[in-house]
PDB file of C-alpha atoms in Angstrom:
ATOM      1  CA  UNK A   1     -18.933   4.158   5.622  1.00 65.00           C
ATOM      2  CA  UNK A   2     -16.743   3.061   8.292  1.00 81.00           C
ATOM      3  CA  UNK A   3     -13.354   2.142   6.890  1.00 92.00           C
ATOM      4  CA  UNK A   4     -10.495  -0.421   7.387  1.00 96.00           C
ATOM      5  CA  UNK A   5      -9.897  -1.453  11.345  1.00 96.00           C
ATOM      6  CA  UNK A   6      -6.934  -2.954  12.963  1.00 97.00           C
ATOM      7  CA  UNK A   7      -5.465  -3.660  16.467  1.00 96.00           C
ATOM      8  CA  UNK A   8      -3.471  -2.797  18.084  1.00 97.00           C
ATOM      9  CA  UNK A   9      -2.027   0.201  16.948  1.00 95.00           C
ATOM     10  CA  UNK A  10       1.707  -0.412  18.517  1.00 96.00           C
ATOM     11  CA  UNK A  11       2.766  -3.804  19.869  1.00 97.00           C
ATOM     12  CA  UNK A  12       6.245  -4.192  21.722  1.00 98.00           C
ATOM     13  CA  UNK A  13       7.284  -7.765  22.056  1.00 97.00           C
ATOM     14  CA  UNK A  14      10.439  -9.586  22.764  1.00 97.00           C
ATOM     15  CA  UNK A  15      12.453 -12.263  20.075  1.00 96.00           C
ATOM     16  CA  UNK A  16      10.501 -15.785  20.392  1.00 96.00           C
ATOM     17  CA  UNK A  17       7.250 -14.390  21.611  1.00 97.00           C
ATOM     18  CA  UNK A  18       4.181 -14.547  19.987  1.00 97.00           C
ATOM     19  CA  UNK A  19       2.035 -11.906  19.151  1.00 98.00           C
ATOM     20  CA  UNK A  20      -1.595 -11.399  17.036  1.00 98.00           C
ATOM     21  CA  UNK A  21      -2.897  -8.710  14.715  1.00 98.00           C
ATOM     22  CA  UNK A  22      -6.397  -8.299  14.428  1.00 97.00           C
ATOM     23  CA  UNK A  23      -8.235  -6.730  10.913  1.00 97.00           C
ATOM     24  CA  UNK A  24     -11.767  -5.814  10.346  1.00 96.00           C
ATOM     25  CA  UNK A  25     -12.118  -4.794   6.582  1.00 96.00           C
ATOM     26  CA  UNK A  26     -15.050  -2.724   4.968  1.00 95.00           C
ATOM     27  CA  UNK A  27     -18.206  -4.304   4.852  1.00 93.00           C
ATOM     28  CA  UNK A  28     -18.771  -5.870   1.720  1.00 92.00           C
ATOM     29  CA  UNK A  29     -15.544  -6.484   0.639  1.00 93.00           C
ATOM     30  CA  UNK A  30     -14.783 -10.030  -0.259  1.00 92.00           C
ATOM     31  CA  UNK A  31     -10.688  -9.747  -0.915  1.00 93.00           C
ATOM     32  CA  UNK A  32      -8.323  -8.862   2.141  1.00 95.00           C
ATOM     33  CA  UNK A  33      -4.898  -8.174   2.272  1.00 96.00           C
ATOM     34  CA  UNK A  34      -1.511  -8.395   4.890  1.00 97.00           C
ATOM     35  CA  UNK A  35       1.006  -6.134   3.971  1.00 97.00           C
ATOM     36  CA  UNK A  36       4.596  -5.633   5.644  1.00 97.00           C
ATOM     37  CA  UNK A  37       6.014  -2.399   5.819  1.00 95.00           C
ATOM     38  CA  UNK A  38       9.449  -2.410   7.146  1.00 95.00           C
ATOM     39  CA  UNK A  39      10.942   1.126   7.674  1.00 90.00           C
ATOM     40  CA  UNK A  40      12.110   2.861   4.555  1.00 87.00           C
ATOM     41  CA  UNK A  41      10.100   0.341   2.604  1.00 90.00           C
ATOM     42  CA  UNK A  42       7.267   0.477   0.077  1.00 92.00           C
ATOM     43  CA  UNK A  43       4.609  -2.268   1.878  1.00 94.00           C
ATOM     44  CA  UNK A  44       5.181  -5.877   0.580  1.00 94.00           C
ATOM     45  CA  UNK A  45       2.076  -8.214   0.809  1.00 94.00           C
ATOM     46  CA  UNK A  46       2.494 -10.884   3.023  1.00 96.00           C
ATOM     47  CA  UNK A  47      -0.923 -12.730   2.252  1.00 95.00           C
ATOM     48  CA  UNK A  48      -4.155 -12.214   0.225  1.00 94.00           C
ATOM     49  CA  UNK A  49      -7.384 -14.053   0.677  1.00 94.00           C
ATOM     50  CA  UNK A  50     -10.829 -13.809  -1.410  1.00 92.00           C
ATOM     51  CA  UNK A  51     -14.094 -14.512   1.283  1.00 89.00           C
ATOM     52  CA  UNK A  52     -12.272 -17.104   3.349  1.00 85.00           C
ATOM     53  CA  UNK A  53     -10.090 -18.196   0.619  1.00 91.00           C
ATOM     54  CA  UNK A  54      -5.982 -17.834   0.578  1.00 92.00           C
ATOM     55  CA  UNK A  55      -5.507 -16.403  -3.050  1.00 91.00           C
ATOM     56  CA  UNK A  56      -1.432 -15.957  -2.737  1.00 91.00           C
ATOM     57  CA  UNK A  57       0.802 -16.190   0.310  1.00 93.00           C
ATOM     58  CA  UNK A  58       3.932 -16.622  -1.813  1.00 91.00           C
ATOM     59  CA  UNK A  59       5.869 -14.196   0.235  1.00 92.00           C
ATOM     60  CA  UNK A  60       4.338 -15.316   3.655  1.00 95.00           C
ATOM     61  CA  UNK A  61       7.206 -16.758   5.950  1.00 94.00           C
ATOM     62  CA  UNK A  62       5.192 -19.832   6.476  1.00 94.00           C
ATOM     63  CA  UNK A  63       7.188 -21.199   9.128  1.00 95.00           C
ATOM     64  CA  UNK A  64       6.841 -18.426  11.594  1.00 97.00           C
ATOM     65  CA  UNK A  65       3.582 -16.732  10.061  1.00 97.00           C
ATOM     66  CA  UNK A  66       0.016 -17.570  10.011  1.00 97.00           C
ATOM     67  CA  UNK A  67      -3.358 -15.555   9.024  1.00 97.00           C
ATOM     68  CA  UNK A  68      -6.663 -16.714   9.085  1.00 95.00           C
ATOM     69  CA  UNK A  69      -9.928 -15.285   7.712  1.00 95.00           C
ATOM     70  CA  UNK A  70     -12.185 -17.321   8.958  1.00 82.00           C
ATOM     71  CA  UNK A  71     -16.335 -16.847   7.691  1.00 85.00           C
ATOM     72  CA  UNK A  72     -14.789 -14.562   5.294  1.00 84.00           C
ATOM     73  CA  UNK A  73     -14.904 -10.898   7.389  1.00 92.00           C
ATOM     74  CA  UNK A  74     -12.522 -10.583  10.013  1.00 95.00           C
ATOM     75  CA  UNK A  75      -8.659 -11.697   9.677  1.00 97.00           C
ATOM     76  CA  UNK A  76      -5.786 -12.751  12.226  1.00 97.00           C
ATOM     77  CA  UNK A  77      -2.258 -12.371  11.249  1.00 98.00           C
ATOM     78  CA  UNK A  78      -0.053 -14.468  13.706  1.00 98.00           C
ATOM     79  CA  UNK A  79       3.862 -14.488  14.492  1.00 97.00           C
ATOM     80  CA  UNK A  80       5.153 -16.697  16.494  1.00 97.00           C
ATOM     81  CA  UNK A  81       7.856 -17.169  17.446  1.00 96.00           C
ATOM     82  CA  UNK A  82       9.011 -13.550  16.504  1.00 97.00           C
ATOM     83  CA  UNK A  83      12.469 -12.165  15.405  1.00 97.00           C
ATOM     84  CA  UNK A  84      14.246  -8.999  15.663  1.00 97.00           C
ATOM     85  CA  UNK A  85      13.296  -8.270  11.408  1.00 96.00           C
ATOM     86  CA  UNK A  86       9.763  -8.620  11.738  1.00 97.00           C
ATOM     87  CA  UNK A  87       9.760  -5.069  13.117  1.00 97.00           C
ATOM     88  CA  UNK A  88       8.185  -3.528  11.064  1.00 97.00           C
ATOM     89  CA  UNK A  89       3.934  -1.590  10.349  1.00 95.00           C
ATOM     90  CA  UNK A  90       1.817  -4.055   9.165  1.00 97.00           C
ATOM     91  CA  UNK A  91      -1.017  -3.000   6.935  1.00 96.00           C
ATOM     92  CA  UNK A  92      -4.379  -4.491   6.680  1.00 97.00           C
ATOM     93  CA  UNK A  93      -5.827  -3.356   3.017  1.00 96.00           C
ATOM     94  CA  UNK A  94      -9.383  -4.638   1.420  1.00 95.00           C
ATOM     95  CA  UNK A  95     -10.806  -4.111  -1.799  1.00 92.00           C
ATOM     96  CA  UNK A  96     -14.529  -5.117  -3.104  1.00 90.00           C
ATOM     97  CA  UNK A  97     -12.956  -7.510  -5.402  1.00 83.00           C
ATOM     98  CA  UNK A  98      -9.269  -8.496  -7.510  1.00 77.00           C
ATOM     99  CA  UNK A  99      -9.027  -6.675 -11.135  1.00 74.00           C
ATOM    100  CA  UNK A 100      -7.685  -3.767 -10.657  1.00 77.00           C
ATOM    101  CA  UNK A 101      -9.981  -2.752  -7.409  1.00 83.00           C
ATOM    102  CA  UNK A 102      -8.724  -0.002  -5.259  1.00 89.00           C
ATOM    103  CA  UNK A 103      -7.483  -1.326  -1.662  1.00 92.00           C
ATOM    104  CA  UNK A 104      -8.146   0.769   1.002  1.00 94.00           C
ATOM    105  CA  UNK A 105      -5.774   0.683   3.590  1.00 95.00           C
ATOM    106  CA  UNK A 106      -6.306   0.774   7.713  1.00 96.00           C
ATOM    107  CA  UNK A 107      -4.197   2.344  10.048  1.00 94.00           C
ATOM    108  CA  UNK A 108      -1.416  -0.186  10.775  1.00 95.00           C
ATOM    109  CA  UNK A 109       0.069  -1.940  13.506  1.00 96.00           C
ATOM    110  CA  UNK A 110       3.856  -0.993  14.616  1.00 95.00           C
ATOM    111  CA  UNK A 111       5.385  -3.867  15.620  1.00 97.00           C
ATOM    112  CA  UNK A 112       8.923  -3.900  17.794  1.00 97.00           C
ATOM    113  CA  UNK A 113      10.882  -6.400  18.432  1.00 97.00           C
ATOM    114  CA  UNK A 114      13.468  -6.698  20.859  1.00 97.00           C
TER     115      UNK A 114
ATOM    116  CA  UNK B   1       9.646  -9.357 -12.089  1.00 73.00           C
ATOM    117  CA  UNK B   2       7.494  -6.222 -11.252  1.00 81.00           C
ATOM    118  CA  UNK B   3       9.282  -3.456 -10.656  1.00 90.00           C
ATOM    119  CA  UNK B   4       8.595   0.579  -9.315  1.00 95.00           C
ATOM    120  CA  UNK B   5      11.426   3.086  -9.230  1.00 96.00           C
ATOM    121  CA  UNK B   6      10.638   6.115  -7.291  1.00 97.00           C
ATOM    122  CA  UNK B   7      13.948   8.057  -7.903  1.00 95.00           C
ATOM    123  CA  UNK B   8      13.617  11.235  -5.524  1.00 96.00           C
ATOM    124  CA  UNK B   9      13.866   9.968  -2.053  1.00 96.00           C
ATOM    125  CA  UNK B  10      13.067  13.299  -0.719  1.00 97.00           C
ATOM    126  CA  UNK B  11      11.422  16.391  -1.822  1.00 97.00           C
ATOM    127  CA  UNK B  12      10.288  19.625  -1.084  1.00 97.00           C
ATOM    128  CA  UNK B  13       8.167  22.445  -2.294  1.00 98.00           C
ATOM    129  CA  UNK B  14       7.207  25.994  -1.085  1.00 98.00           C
ATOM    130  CA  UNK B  15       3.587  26.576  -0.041  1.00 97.00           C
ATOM    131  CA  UNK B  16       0.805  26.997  -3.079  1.00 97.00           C
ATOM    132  CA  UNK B  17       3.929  26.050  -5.504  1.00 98.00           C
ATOM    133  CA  UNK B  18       3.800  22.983  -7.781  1.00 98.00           C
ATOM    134  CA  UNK B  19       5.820  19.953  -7.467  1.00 98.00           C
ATOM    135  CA  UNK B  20       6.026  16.774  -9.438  1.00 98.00           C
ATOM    136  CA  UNK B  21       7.136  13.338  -8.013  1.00 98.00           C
ATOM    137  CA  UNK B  22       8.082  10.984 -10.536  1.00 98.00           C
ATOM    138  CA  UNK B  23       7.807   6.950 -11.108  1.00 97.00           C
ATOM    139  CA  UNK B  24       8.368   4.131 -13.446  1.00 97.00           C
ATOM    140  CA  UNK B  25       7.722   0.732 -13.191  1.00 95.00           C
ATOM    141  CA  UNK B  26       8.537  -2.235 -15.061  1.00 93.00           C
ATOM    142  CA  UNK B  27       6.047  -5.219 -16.298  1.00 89.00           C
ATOM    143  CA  UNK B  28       5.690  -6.925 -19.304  1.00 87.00           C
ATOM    144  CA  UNK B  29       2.249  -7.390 -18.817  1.00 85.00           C
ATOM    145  CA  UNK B  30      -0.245  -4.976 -20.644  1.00 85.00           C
ATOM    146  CA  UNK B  31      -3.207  -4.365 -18.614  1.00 87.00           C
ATOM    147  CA  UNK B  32      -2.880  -2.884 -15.439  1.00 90.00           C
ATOM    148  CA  UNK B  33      -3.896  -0.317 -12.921  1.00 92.00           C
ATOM    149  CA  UNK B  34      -1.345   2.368 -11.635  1.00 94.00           C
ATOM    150  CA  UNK B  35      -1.784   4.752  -8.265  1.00 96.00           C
ATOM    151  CA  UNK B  36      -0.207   6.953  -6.450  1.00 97.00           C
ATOM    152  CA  UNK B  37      -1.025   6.896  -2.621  1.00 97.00           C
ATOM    153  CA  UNK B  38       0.158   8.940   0.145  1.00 96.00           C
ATOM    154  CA  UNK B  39       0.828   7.995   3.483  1.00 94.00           C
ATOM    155  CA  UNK B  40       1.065  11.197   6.499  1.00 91.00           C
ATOM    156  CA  UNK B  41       2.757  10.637   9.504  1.00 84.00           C
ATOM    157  CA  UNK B  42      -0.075   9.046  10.625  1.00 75.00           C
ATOM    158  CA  UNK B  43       0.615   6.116   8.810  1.00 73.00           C
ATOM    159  CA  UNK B  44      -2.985   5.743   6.973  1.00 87.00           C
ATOM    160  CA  UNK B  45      -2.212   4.852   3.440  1.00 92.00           C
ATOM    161  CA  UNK B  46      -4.488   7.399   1.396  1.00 94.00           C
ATOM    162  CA  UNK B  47      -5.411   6.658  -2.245  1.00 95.00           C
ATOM    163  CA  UNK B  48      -4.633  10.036  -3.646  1.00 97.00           C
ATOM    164  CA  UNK B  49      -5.443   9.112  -7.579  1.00 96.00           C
ATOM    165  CA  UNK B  50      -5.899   5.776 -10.141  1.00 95.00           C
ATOM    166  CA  UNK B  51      -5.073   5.791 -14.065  1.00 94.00           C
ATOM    167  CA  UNK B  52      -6.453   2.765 -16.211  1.00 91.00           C
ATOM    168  CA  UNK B  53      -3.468   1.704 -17.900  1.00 90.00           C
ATOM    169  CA  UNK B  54      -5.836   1.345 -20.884  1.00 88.00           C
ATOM    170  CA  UNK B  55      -6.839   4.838 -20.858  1.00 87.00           C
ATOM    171  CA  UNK B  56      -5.191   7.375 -22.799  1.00 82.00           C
ATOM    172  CA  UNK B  57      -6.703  10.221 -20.899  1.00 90.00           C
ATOM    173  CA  UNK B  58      -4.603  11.737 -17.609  1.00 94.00           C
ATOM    174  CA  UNK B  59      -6.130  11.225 -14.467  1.00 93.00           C
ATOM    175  CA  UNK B  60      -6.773  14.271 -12.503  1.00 94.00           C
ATOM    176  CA  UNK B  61      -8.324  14.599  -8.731  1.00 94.00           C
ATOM    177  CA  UNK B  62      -8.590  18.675  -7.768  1.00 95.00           C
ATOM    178  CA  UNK B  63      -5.600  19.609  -7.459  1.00 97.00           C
ATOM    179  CA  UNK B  64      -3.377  16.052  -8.089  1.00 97.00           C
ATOM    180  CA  UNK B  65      -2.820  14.358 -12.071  1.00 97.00           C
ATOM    181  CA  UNK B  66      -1.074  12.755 -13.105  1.00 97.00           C
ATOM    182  CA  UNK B  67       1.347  12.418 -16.355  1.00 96.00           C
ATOM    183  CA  UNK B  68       1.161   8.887 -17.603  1.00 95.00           C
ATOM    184  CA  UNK B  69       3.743   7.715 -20.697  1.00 94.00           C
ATOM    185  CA  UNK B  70       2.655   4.258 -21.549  1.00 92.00           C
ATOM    186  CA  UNK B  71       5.538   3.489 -23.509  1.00 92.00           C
ATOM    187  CA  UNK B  72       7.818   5.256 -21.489  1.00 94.00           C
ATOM    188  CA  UNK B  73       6.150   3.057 -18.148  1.00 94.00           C
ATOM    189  CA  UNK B  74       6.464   6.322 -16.381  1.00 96.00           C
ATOM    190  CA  UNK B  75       3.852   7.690 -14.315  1.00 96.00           C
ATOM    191  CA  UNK B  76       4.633  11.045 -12.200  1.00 97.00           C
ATOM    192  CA  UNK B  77       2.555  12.876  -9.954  1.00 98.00           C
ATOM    193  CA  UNK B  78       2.028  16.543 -10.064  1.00 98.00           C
ATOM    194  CA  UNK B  79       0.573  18.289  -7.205  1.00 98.00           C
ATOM    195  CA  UNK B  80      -0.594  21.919  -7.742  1.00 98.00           C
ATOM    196  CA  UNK B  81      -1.288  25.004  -4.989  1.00 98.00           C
ATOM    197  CA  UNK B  82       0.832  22.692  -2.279  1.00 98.00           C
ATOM    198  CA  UNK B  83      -0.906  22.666   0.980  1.00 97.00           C
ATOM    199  CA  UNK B  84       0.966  21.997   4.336  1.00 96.00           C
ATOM    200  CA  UNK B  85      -1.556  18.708   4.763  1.00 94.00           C
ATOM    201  CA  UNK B  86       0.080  17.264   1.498  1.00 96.00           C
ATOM    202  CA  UNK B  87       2.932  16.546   3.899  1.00 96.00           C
ATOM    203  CA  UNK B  88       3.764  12.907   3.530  1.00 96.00           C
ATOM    204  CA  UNK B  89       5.528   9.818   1.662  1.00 96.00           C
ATOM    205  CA  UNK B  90       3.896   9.066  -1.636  1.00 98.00           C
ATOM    206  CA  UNK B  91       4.253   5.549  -3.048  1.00 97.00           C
ATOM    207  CA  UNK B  92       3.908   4.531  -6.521  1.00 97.00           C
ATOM    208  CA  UNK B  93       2.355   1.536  -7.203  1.00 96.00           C
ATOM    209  CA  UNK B  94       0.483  -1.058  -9.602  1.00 91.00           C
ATOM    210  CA  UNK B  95      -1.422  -3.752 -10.199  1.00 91.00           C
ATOM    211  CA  UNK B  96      -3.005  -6.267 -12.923  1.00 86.00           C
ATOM    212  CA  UNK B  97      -6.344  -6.162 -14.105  1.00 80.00           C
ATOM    213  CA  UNK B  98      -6.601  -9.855 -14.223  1.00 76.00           C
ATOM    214  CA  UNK B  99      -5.657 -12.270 -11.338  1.00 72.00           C
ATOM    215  CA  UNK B 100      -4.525 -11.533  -8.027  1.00 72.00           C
ATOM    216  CA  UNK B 101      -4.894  -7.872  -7.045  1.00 76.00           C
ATOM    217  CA  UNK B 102      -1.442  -7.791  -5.622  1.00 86.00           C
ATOM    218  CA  UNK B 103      -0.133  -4.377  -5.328  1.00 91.00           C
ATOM    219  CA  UNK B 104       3.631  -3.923  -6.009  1.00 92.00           C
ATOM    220  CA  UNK B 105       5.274  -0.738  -4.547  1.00 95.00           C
ATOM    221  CA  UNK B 106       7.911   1.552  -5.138  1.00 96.00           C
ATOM    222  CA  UNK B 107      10.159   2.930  -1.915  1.00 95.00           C
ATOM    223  CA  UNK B 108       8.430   5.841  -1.441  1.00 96.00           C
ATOM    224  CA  UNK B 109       9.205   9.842  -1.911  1.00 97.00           C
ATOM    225  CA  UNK B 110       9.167  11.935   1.275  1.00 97.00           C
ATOM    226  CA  UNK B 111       7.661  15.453   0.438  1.00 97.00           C
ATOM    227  CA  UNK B 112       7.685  18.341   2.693  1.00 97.00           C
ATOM    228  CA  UNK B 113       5.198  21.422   1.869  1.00 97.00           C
ATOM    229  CA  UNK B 114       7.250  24.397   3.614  1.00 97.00           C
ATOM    230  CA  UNK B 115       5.238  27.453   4.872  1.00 96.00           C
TER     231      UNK B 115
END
């Protein structure tokens, strides 16, 4: 079973740019997550969404962040513009559903800003 | 507000010894999920082992359990016959069994297996 995917791996941007992070979940699973992992950090989420559905993005910084999921698979986290403390891995998780349901975690993207 | 403690930043344990990491974690809530998952240099967070908060029994996974003290909210992680691969940071963290699956972290442990 192939697991979580995410690109890119490392992303090196300056302040005020934009950039995209692409996640591909495990097949099957309806719930996706966006954590933020900032060096040193346990991961924070950033965004959860059930099929195509935003379940809580209480900690999303809405006015510079933006994810999508759109037909309920794949899902686009967006920054733009950027700042020097979104540096930081960002984590793509999914689980088969909420209630306790073990999220499996892809690979993360490093993010730099500069 | 939902809280994990992971006291021992850093750790570190001779090869084939056994080493215990420990957590608590603070909810008022009373069912919930706790696990412990590691994360190698890599950067792939692992699931290394889940407890039912429900359950009574310890959780055990070949050569990981865990020791989980309901009223205490402590859960630790004990990791027998070390192997260099268990190189990593371990985070603590929960969950709910109803609602949102958010998971809420603690800051880590960094544990070094030495040869």
């Amino acid at each position: 079973e192939a697991g979580v995917a995410q690109s890119p791996r490392y992303k090196i941007i300056e302040k005020r740019q934009s950039v995209a992070f692409w996640c591909n979940p495990i097949s099957g699973h309806a719930t996706l997550y966006w954590y933020q992992q900032i060096l040193g950090q346990g991961p924070k989420l950033l965004i959860q969404f059930q099929n195509n559905g935003v379940v809580d993005d209480s900690q999303l910084p809405k006015d510079r962040f933006s994810a999508e999921r759109l037909k309920g698979v794949d899902s686009t986290l967006k920054i733009q513009p950027a700042k020097l403390e979104d540096s930081a891995v960002y984590l793509c998780a999914s689980s088969y559903s909420t209630g306790g349901e073990t999220q499996y975690f892809g690979p993360g993207t490093r993010l730099l800003v500069l | 507000a939902q809280t994990v403690t992971q006291s021992q930043p850093e750790m570190s344990v001779q090869e084939a010894e056994t080493v215990t990491l420990s957590c608590t974690y603070d909810t008022s809530e009373n069912n919930y999920y706790l696990f412990w998952y590691k994360q190698p240099p890599s950067r792939q967070m692992i699931l290394v082992i889940r407890q039912e908060a429900y359950k009574q029994q310890n959780a055990t996974e070949n050569r990981f359990s865990v020791n989980f003290q309901k009223a205490a909210k402590s859960f630790s992680l004990k990791i027998s016959d070390s192997q260099l691969g268990d190189t990593a940071m371990y985070f603590c963290a929960f969950t709910f069994r109803t609602g949102a699956n958010n998971l809420f972290f603690g800051t880590g442990t960094r544990l070094t297996v030495i040869p």
